PDB file of C-alpha atoms and ligand atoms in Angstrom:
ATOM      1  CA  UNK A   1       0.000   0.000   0.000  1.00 89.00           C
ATOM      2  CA  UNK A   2       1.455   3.740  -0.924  1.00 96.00           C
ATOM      3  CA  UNK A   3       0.922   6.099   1.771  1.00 97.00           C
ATOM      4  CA  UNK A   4      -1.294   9.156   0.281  1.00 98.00           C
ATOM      5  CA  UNK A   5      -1.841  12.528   1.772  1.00 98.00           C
ATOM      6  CA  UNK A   6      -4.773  14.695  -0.170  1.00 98.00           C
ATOM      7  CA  UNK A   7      -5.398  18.167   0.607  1.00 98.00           C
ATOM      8  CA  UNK A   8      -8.848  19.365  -1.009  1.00 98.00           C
ATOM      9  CA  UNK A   9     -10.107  23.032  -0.878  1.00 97.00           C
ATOM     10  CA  UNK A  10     -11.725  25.623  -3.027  1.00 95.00           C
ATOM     11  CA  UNK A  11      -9.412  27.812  -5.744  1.00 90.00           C
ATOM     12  CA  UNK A  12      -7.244  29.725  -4.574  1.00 90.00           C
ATOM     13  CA  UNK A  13      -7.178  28.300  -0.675  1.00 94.00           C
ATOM     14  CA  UNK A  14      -3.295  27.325  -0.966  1.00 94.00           C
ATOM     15  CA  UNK A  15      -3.495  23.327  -1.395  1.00 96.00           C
ATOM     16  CA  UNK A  16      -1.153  23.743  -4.243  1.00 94.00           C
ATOM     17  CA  UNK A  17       1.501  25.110  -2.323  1.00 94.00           C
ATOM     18  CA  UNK A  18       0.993  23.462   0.492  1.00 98.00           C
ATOM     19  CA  UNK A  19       1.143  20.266  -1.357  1.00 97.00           C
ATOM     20  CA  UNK A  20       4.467  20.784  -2.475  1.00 96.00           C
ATOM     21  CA  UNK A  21       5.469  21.734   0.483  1.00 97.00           C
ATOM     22  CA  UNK A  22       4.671  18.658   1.888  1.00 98.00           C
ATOM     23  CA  UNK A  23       6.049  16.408  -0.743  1.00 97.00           C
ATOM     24  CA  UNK A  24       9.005  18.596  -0.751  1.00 96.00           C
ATOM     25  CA  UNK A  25       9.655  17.975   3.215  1.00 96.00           C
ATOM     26  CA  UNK A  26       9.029  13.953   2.534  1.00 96.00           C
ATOM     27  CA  UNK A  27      10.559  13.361  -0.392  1.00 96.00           C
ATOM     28  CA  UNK A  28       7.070  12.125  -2.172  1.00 96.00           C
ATOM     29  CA  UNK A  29       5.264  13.098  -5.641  1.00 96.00           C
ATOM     30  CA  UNK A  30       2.786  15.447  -5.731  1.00 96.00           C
ATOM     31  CA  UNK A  31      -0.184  15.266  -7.593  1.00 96.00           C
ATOM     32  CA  UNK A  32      -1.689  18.851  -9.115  1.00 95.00           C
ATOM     33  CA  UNK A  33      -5.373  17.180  -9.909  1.00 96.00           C
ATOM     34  CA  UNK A  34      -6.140  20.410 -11.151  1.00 96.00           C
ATOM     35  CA  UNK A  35      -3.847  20.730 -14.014  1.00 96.00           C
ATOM     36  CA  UNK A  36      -5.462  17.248 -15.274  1.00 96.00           C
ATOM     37  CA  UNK A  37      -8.147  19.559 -16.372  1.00 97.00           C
ATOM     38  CA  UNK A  38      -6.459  22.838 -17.822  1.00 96.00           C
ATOM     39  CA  UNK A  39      -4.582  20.627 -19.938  1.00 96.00           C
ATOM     40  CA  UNK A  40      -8.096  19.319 -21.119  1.00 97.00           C
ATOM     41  CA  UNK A  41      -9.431  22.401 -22.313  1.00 96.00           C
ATOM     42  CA  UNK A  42      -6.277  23.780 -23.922  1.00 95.00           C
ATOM     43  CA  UNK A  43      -6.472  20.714 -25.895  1.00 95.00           C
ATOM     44  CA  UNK A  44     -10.059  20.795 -26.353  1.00 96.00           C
ATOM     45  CA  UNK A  45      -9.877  24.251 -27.335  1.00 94.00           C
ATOM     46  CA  UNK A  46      -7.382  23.285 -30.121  1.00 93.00           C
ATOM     47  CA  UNK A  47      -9.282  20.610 -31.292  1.00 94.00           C
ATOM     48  CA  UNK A  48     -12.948  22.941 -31.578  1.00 96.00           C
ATOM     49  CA  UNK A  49     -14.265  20.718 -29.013  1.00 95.00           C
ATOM     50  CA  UNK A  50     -17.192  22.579 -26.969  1.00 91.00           C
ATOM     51  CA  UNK A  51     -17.620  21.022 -23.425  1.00 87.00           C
ATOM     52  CA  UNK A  52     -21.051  19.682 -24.385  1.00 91.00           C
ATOM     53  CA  UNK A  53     -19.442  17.350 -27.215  1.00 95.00           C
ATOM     54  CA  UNK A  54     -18.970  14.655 -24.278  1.00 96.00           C
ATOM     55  CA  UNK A  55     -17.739  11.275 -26.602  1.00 97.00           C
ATOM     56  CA  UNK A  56     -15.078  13.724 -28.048  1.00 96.00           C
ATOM     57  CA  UNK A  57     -14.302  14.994 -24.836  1.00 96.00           C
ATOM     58  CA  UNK A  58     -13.713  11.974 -22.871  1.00 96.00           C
ATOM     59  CA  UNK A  59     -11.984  10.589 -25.466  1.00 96.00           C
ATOM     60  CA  UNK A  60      -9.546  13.698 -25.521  1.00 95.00           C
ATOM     61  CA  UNK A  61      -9.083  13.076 -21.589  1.00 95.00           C
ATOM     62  CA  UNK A  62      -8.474   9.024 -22.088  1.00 94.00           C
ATOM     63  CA  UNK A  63      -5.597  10.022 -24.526  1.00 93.00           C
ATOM     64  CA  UNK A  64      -3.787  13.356 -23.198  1.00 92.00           C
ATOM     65  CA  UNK A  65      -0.088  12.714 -23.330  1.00 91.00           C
ATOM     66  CA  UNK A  66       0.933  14.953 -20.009  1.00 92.00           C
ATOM     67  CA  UNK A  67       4.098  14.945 -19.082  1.00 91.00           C
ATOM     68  CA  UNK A  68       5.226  16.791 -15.102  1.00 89.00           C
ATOM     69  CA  UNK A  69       8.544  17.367 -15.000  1.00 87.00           C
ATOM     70  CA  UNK A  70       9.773  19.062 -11.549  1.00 81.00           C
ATOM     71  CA  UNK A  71       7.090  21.839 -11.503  1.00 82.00           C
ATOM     72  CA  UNK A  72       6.848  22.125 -15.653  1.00 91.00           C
ATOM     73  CA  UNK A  73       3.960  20.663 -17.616  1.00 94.00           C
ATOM     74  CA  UNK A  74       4.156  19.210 -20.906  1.00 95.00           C
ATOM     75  CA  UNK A  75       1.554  17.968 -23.289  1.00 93.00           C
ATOM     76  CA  UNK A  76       2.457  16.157 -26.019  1.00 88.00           C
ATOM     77  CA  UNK A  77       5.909  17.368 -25.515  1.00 91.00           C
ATOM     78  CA  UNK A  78       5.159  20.713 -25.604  1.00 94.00           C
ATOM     79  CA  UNK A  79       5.400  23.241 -22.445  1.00 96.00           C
ATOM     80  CA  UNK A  80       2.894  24.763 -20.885  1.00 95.00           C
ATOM     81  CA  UNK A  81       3.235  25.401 -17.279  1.00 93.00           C
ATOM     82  CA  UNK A  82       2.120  28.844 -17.952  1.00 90.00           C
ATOM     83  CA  UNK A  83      -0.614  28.535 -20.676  1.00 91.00           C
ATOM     84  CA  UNK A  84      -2.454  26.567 -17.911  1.00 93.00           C
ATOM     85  CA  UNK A  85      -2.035  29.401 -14.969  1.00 87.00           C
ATOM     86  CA  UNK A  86      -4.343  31.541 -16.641  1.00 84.00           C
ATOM     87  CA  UNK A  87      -8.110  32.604 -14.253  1.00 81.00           C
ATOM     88  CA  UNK A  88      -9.763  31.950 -17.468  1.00 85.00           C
ATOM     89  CA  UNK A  89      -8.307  28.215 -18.076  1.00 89.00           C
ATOM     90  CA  UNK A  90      -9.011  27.718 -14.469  1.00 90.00           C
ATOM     91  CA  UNK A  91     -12.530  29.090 -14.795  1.00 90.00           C
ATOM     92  CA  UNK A  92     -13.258  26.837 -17.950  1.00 93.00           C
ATOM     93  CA  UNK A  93     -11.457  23.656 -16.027  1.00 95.00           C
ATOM     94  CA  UNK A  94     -14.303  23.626 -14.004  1.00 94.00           C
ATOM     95  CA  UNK A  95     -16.586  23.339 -17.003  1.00 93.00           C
ATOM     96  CA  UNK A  96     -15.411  20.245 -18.255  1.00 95.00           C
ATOM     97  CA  UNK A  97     -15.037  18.915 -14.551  1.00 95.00           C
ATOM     98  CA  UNK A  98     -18.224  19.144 -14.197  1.00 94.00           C
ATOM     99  CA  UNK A  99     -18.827  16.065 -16.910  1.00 95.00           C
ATOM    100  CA  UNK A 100     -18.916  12.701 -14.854  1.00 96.00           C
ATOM    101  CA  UNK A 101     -17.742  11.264 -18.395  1.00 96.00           C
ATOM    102  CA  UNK A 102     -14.393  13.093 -18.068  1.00 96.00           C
ATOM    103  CA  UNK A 103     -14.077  12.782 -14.034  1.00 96.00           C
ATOM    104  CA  UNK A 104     -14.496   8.718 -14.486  1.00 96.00           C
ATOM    105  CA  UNK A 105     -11.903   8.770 -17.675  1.00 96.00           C
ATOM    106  CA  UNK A 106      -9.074  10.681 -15.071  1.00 96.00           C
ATOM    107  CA  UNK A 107      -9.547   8.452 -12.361  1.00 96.00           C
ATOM    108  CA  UNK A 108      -7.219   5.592 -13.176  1.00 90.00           C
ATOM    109  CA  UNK A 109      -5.055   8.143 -14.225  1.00 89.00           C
ATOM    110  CA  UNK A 110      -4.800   9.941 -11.260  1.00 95.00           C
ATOM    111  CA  UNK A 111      -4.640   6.535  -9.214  1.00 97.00           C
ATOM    112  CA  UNK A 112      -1.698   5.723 -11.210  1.00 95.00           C
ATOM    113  CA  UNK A 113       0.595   8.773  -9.512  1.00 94.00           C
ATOM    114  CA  UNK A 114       0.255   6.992  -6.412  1.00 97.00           C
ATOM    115  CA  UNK A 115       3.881   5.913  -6.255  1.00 96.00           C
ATOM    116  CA  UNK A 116       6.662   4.602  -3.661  1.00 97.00           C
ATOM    117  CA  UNK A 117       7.791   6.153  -1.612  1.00 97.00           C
ATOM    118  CA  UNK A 118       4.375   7.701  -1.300  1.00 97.00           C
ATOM    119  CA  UNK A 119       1.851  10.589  -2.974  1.00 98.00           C
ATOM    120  CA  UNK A 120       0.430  14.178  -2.192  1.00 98.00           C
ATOM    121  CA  UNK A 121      -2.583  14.904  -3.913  1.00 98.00           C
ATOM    122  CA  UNK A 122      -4.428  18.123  -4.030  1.00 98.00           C
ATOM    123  CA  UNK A 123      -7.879  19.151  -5.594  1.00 97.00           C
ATOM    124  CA  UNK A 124     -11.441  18.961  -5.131  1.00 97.00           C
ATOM    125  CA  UNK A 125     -12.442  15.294  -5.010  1.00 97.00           C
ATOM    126  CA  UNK A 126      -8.734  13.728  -3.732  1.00 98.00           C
ATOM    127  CA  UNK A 127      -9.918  12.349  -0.236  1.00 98.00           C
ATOM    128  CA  UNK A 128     -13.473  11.685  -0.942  1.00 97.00           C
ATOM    129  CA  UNK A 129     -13.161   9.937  -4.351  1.00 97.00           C
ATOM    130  CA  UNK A 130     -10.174   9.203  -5.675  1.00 98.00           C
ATOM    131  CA  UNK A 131      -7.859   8.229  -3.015  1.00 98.00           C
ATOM    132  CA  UNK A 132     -10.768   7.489  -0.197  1.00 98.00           C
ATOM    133  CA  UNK A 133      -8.370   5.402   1.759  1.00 97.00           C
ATOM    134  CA  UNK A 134      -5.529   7.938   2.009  1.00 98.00           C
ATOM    135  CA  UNK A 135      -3.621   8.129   5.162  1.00 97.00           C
ATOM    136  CA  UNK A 136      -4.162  11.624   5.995  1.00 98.00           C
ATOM    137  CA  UNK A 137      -7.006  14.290   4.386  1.00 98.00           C
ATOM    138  CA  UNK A 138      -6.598  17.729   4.911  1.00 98.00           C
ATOM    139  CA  UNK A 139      -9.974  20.180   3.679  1.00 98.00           C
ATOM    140  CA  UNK A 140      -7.985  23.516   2.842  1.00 98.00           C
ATOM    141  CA  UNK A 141      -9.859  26.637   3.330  1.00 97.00           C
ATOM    142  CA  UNK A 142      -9.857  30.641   3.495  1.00 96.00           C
ATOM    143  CA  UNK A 143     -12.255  33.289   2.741  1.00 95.00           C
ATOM    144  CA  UNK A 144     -13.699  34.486  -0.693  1.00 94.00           C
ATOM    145  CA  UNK A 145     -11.948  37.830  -0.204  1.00 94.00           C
ATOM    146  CA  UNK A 146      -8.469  36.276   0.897  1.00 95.00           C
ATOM    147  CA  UNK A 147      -8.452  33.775  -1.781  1.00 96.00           C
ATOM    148  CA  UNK A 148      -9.092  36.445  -4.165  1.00 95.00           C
ATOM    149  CA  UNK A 149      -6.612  38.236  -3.088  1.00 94.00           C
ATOM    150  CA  UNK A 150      -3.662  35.622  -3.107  1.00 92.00           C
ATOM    151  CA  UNK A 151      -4.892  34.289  -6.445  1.00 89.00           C
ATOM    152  CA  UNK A 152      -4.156  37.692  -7.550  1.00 92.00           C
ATOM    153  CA  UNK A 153      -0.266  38.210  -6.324  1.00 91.00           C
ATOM    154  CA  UNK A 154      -0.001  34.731  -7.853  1.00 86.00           C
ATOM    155  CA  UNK A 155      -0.753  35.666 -10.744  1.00 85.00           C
ATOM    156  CA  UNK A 156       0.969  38.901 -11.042  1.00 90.00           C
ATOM    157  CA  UNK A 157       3.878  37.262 -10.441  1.00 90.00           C
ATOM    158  CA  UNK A 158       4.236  34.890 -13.059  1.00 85.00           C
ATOM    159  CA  UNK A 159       3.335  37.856 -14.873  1.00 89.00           C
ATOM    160  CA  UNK A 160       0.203  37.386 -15.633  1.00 84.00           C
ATOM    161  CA  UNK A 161      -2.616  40.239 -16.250  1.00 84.00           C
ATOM    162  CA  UNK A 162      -5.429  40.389 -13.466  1.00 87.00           C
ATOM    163  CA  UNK A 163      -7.785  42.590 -11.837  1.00 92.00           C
ATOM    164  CA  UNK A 164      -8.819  41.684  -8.149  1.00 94.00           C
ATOM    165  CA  UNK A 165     -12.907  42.136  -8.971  1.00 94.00           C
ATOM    166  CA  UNK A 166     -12.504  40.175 -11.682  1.00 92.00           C
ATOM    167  CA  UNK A 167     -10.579  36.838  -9.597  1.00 92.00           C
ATOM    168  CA  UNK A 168     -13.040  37.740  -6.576  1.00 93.00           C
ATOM    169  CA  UNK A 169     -16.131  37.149  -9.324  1.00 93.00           C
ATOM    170  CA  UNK A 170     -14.767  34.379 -10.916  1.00 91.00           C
ATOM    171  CA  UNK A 171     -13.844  32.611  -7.895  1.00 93.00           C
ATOM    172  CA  UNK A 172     -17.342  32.969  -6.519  1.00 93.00           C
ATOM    173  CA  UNK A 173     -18.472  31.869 -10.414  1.00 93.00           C
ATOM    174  CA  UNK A 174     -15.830  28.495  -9.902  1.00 92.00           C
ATOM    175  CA  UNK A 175     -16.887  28.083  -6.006  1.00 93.00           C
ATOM    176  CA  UNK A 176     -20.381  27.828  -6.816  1.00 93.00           C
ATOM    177  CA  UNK A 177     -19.957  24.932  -9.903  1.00 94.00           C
ATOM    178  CA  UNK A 178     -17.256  22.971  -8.029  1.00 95.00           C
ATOM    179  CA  UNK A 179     -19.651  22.780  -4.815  1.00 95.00           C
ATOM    180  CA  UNK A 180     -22.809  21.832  -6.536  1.00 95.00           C
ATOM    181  CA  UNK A 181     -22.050  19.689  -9.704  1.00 95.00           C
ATOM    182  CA  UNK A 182     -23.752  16.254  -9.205  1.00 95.00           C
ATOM    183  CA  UNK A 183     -19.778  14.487  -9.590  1.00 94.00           C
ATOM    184  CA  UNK A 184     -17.681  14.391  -6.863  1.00 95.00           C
ATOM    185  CA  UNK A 185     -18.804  18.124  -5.693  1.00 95.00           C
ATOM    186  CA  UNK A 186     -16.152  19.955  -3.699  1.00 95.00           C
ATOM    187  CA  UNK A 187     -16.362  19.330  -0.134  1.00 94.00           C
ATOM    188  CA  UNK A 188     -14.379  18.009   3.190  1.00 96.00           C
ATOM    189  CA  UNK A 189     -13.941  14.418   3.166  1.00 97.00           C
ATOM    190  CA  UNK A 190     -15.178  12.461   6.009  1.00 95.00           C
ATOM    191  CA  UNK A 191     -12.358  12.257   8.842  1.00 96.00           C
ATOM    192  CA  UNK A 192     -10.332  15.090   7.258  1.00 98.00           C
ATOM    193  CA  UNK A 193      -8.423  17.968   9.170  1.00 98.00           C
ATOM    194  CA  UNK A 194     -10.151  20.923   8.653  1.00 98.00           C
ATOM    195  CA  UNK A 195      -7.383  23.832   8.369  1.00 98.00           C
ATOM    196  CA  UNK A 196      -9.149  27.552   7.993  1.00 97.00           C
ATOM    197  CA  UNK A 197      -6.489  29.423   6.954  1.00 97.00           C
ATOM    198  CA  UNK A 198      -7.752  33.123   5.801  1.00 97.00           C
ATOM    199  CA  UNK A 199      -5.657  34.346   9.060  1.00 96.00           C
ATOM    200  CA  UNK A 200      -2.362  32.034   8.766  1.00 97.00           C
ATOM    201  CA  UNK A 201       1.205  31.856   7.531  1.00 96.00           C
ATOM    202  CA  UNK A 202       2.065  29.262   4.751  1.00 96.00           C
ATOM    203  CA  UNK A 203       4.273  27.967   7.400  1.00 98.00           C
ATOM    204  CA  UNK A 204       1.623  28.130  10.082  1.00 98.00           C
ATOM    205  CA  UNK A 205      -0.889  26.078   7.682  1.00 98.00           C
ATOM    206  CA  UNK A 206       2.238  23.321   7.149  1.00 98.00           C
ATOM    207  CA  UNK A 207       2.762  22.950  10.670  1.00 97.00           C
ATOM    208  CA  UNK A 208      -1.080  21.979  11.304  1.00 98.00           C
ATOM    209  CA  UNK A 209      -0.690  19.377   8.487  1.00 98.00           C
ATOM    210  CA  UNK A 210       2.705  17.919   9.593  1.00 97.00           C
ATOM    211  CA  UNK A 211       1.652  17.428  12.891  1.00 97.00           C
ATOM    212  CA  UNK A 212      -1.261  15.424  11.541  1.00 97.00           C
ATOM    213  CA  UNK A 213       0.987  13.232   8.869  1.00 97.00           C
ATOM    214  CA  UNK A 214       3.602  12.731  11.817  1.00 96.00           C
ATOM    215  CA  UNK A 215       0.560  10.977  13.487  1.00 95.00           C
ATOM    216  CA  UNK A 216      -0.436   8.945  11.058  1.00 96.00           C
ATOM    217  CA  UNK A 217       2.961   7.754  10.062  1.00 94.00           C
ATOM    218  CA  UNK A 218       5.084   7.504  12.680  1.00 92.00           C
ATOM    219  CA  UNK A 219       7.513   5.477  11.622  1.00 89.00           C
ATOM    220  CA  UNK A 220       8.860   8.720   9.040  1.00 84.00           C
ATOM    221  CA  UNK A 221      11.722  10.950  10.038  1.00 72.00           C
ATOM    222  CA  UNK A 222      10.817  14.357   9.201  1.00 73.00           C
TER     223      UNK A 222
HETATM  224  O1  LIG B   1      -7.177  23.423  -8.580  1.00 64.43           O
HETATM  225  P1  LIG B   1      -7.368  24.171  -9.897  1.00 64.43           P
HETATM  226  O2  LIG B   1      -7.751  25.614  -9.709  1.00 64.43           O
HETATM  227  O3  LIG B   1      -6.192  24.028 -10.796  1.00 64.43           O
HETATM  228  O4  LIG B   1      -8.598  23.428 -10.604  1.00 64.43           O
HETATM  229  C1  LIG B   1      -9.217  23.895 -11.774  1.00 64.43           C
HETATM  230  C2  LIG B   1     -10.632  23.353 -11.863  1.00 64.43           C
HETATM  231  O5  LIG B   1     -10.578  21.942 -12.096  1.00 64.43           O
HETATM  232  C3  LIG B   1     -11.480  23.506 -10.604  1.00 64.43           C
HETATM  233  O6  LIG B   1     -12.239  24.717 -10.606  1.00 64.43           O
HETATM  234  C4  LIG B   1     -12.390  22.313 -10.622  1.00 64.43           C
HETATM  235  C5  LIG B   1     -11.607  21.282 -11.378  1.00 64.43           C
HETATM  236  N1  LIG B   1     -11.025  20.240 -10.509  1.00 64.43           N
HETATM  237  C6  LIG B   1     -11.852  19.217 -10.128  1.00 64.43           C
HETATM  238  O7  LIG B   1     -13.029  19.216 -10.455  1.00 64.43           O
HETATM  239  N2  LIG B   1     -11.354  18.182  -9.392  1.00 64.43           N
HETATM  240  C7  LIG B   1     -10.078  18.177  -9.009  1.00 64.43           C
HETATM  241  N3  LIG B   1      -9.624  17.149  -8.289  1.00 64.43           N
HETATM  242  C8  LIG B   1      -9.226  19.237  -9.363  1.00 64.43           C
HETATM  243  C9  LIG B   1      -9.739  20.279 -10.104  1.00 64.43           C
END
């Protein structure tokens, strides 16, 4: 059995950095869920594919050639770490996420990163669906107005163009799909740590999730 950490949350709430964070201290792979379905739409986008064309769709998702190296992302040998950054990509991620189709043709996928020594996971549906035995779960949260606000130095600097009323809307737009689609909806899997983080340090947040994965696994050194 790999040991698995997942750390779920809303956009913008941190669980990417956190995640690597946490692999980083262990020495495990991380898993950035999320990315799974940018890299959908840029291809579906090239391809014409609207996301109501399911067949097409899914069979886009069975056959994406994605490629992580360190924190790059390649598809089909091309790079596009930064293509995939974008509020918009994000935004339209959660359109195609919605489609229990394309969830069910990721999952194996995503199963498959589970690797030893042992896997990270982060995104919406990590502890509840796709690894529901993981070790440790961790629900990531923060307020509207703080994740708005953190999306938006993000961005800014990988140099990306963004307006703070714009993220705040579109994160309220994304919260809203992500929490009520009838597939694997965003919410805190059953026995996960619940971190609320609007009022914490990066490093504050890591401590509350180390403390829970030196719990669980006792037997690491960290
Ligand atoms: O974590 P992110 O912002 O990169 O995710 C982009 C979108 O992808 C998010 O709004 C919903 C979807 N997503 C999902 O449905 N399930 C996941 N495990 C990860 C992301």
């Amino acid at each position: 059995m790999i040991p698995v950490i997942t750390i779920d949350g809303p956009s913008g709430s941190g669980k990417g950095t956190i995640a690597e964070r946490v692999a980083k201290r262990l020495g495990w792979h991380c898993l950035d869920s999320g990315a799974l379905y940018r890299l959908l739409v840029i291809l579906a986008d090239r391809a014409g594919i609207s996301s109501d064309q399911v067949d097409k769709l899914t069979k886009l998702a069975r056959n994406m050639k994605v490629e992580f190296r360190q924190r790059a992302v390649f598809l089909d040998g091309e790079e596009v770490t930064l293509a995939i950054r974008s509020e918009s990509s994000g935004n339209a991620a959660s359109k195609v996420a919605a489609v229990p189709e394309v969830r069910s043709a990721l999952l194996e996928w995503q199963r498959d990163y589970a690797r030893a020594p042992g896997l990270v996971a982060d995104g919406r549906d990590m502890g509840s669906v796709v690894f529901p035995d993981a070790g440790v779960k961790i629900y990531l949260t923060a307020s509207a107005g703080e994740r708005a606000w953190r999306r938006y130095n993000q961005l800014k600097e990988k140099g990306l163009n963004a307006s703070l009323g714009d993220l705040a809307a579109e994160i309220n737009e994304r919260d809203e799909r992500d929490r009520n689609r009838g597939t694997a909806p965003l919410m805190a899997p059953e026995g996960a740590l619940e971190v609320e983080s609007t009022a914490l340090s990066i490093d504050e947040v890591l401590e509350q999730v180390m403390e829970r994965v030196r719990s669980a696994y006792p037997d690491l050194v960290i």
